[in-house]
Amino acid sequence: MARPDKAAAVAELTDKFRSSNAAVLTEYRGLTVAQLKTLRRSLGENAQYAVVKNTLTKIAANEAGITLDDQLFAGPTAVAFVTGDPVESAKGLRDFAKDNPNLVIKGGVLDGKAMSADEIKKLADLESREVLLSKLAGAFKGKQSQAAQLFQALPSKLVRTVDALRAKQDEQGGAE
């Protein structure tokens, strides 16, 4: 790899692997240029879809500390480098692949860990980060209101108990 253009390409791919939250490897054989353009738009603003050379990508992944299966580099390969929400990009790839069977999701990487194609499809089935956070916030709010009701119930129960004891003592004191 003595050629400077190849060294520069590997360095650029290594930087992309390091700066991305996720990377999804796909096979794009049979897709037209117009379809690839549509795919790039469907991935959203936080993803870059790039056609890459297999050997240079494999070298770049190794330099970035990512171990990928050699089978992922069979055939023409393109990589979606995701810097934002990986779920959004995985959904974009899955939905595009439904309409265009020529796009094959091979596998990928999420936070430095290798993922199979099935795991990426499961990732696409998740709800977005914002929806999950809002559900979590709703659950916390529900638990907080339950705790508040519990804390309010304790003093009022104590007051009712003390009143009942006082009334009982008054009855016993008046009966004597």
Short mmCIF file of C-alpha atoms in Angstrom, two decimals:
data_model
loop_
_atom_site.label_atom_id
_atom_site.label_comp_id
_atom_site.label_asym_id
_atom_site.label_seq_id
_atom_site.Cartn_x
_atom_site.Cartn_y
_atom_site.Cartn_z
CA MET A 1 0.00 0.00 0.00
CA ALA A 2 2.74 2.39 -0.93
CA ARG A 3 0.51 4.58 -3.10
CA PRO A 4 -0.37 7.86 -1.40
CA ASP A 5 -3.94 7.90 -2.75
CA LYS A 6 -4.66 4.52 -1.15
CA ALA A 7 -3.05 5.61 2.11
CA ALA A 8 -5.23 8.73 2.10
CA ALA A 9 -8.35 6.65 1.39
CA VAL A 10 -7.56 4.30 4.27
CA ALA A 11 -6.92 7.25 6.59
CA GLU A 12 -10.26 8.83 5.60
CA LEU A 13 -12.16 5.56 6.11
CA THR A 14 -10.42 5.01 9.46
CA ASP A 15 -11.53 8.47 10.59
CA LYS A 16 -15.08 7.74 9.49
CA PHE A 17 -15.12 4.46 11.42
CA ARG A 18 -13.77 6.19 14.54
CA SER A 19 -16.12 9.19 14.38
CA SER A 20 -19.27 7.19 13.59
CA ASN A 21 -21.70 5.74 16.12
CA ALA A 22 -22.47 2.97 13.65
CA ALA A 23 -21.51 1.71 10.22
CA VAL A 24 -23.68 -0.55 8.08
CA LEU A 25 -22.14 -2.52 5.20
CA THR A 26 -24.40 -3.17 2.23
CA GLU A 27 -24.24 -4.68 -1.21
CA TYR A 28 -25.62 -2.33 -3.83
CA ARG A 29 -25.22 -4.47 -6.97
CA GLY A 30 -27.98 -3.69 -9.48
CA LEU A 31 -28.98 -0.29 -8.07
CA THR A 32 -29.01 2.66 -10.40
CA VAL A 33 -27.38 6.00 -9.67
CA ALA A 34 -30.84 7.50 -9.12
CA GLN A 35 -31.71 4.78 -6.62
CA LEU A 36 -28.44 5.36 -4.72
CA LYS A 37 -29.26 9.06 -4.59
CA THR A 38 -32.71 8.24 -3.16
CA LEU A 39 -31.07 5.91 -0.63
CA ARG A 40 -28.68 8.63 0.50
CA ARG A 41 -31.64 10.98 1.07
CA SER A 42 -33.60 8.32 2.98
CA LEU A 43 -30.76 7.82 5.45
CA GLY A 44 -31.17 11.32 6.84
CA GLU A 45 -28.72 14.07 7.62
CA ASN A 46 -26.69 12.10 10.14
CA ALA A 47 -25.46 9.40 7.76
CA GLN A 48 -23.09 9.23 4.83
CA TYR A 49 -23.42 6.44 2.28
CA ALA A 50 -20.20 5.73 0.42
CA VAL A 51 -19.17 3.11 -2.11
CA VAL A 52 -15.86 1.69 -0.88
CA LYS A 53 -13.12 -0.71 -1.91
CA ASN A 54 -13.24 -3.89 0.14
CA THR A 55 -9.52 -4.25 0.90
CA LEU A 56 -9.11 -0.60 1.88
CA THR A 57 -12.23 -0.75 4.07
CA LYS A 58 -10.99 -3.90 5.78
CA ILE A 59 -7.63 -2.25 6.50
CA ALA A 60 -9.34 0.92 7.76
CA ALA A 61 -11.66 -1.05 10.05
CA ASN A 62 -8.69 -2.91 11.54
CA GLU A 63 -6.81 0.36 12.08
CA ALA A 64 -9.90 1.77 13.82
CA GLY A 65 -9.89 -1.25 16.15
CA ILE A 66 -12.96 -2.89 14.60
CA THR A 67 -12.94 -6.57 13.71
CA LEU A 68 -15.32 -7.47 10.90
CA ASP A 69 -16.00 -10.82 9.32
CA ASP A 70 -14.31 -11.30 5.93
CA GLN A 71 -17.64 -12.43 4.44
CA LEU A 72 -18.93 -8.87 4.75
CA PHE A 73 -16.40 -7.83 2.10
CA ALA A 74 -17.61 -10.19 -0.63
CA GLY A 75 -18.97 -8.43 -3.69
CA PRO A 76 -19.46 -4.69 -4.21
CA THR A 77 -19.67 -2.92 -0.87
CA ALA A 78 -20.99 0.41 0.29
CA VAL A 79 -20.95 1.65 3.87
CA ALA A 80 -23.43 3.89 5.65
CA PHE A 81 -21.46 5.80 8.29
CA VAL A 82 -23.93 6.99 10.95
CA THR A 83 -23.02 9.90 13.21
CA GLY A 84 -26.50 10.45 14.67
CA ASP A 85 -29.26 8.08 15.72
CA PRO A 86 -28.41 4.59 14.36
CA VAL A 87 -32.04 3.51 14.61
CA GLU A 88 -33.15 6.18 12.13
CA SER A 89 -30.53 5.15 9.58
CA ALA A 90 -31.22 1.44 10.08
CA LYS A 91 -34.91 2.12 9.41
CA GLY A 92 -34.01 4.05 6.27
CA LEU A 93 -31.90 1.15 5.00
CA ARG A 94 -34.54 -1.44 5.89
CA ASP A 95 -37.36 0.50 4.23
CA PHE A 96 -35.29 1.15 1.11
CA ALA A 97 -34.32 -2.54 0.93
CA LYS A 98 -38.02 -3.51 1.07
CA ASP A 99 -38.72 -1.42 -2.02
CA ASN A 100 -35.41 -2.26 -3.73
CA PRO A 101 -34.42 -5.91 -3.18
CA ASN A 102 -31.05 -5.27 -4.87
CA LEU A 103 -29.88 -3.54 -1.68
CA VAL A 104 -28.62 -6.23 0.69
CA ILE A 105 -27.68 -5.39 4.27
CA LYS A 106 -24.60 -7.48 5.06
CA GLY A 107 -23.82 -6.43 8.62
CA GLY A 108 -22.16 -3.62 10.45
CA VAL A 109 -20.80 -2.08 13.59
CA LEU A 110 -22.56 -0.33 16.47
CA ASP A 111 -20.39 1.44 19.04
CA GLY A 112 -17.39 -0.65 18.04
CA LYS A 113 -19.17 -4.03 18.21
CA ALA A 114 -19.86 -6.11 15.12
CA MET A 115 -23.49 -6.76 14.23
CA SER A 116 -25.09 -9.23 11.86
CA ALA A 117 -27.67 -8.27 9.26
CA ASP A 118 -30.44 -9.66 11.49
CA GLU A 119 -29.28 -7.55 14.43
CA ILE A 120 -29.36 -4.45 12.24
CA LYS A 121 -32.91 -5.30 11.18
CA LYS A 122 -33.86 -5.66 14.86
CA LEU A 123 -32.26 -2.28 15.50
CA ALA A 124 -34.47 -0.85 12.75
CA ASP A 125 -37.54 -2.23 14.54
CA LEU A 126 -36.77 -0.17 17.64
CA GLU A 127 -38.51 3.12 18.21
CA SER A 128 -36.47 6.28 17.82
CA ARG A 129 -34.36 7.61 20.66
CA GLU A 130 -36.78 10.51 21.26
CA VAL A 131 -39.79 8.18 21.57
CA LEU A 132 -37.94 5.87 23.97
CA LEU A 133 -36.81 8.83 26.09
CA SER A 134 -40.34 10.23 26.25
CA LYS A 135 -41.69 6.83 27.32
CA LEU A 136 -39.01 6.66 30.00
CA ALA A 137 -39.88 10.16 31.19
CA GLY A 138 -43.56 9.19 31.31
CA ALA A 139 -42.74 6.12 33.38
CA PHE A 140 -40.67 8.21 35.79
CA LYS A 141 -43.47 10.76 36.08
CA GLY A 142 -45.95 8.00 36.87
CA LYS A 143 -43.67 6.58 39.56
CA GLN A 144 -43.14 10.06 41.02
CA SER A 145 -46.87 10.67 41.32
CA GLN A 146 -47.31 7.28 42.98
CA ALA A 147 -44.53 8.14 45.43
CA ALA A 148 -46.11 11.55 46.11
CA GLN A 149 -49.47 9.92 46.84
CA LEU A 150 -47.77 7.46 49.17
CA PHE A 151 -45.93 10.22 51.03
CA GLN A 152 -49.16 12.24 51.33
CA ALA A 153 -51.06 9.20 52.58
CA LEU A 154 -48.66 8.51 55.45
CA PRO A 155 -49.21 11.78 57.40
CA SER A 156 -52.96 11.77 56.82
CA LYS A 157 -53.17 8.15 57.98
CA LEU A 158 -51.14 9.09 61.06
CA VAL A 159 -53.52 11.97 61.82
CA ARG A 160 -56.58 9.70 61.43
CA THR A 161 -54.98 7.11 63.71
CA VAL A 162 -54.17 9.70 66.38
CA ASP A 163 -57.73 11.11 66.14
CA ALA A 164 -59.18 7.61 66.50
CA LEU A 165 -56.99 6.95 69.57
CA ARG A 166 -58.00 10.29 71.10
CA ALA A 167 -61.69 9.55 70.47
CA LYS A 168 -61.32 6.11 72.01
CA GLN A 169 -59.61 7.59 75.06
CA ASP A 170 -62.36 10.22 75.38
CA GLU A 171 -64.98 7.44 75.26
CA GLN A 172 -63.15 5.44 77.90
CA GLY A 173 -62.56 8.56 80.04
CA GLY A 174 -66.25 9.56 79.82
CA ALA A 175 -67.45 6.02 80.60
CA GLU A 176 -65.62 5.85 83.89
#
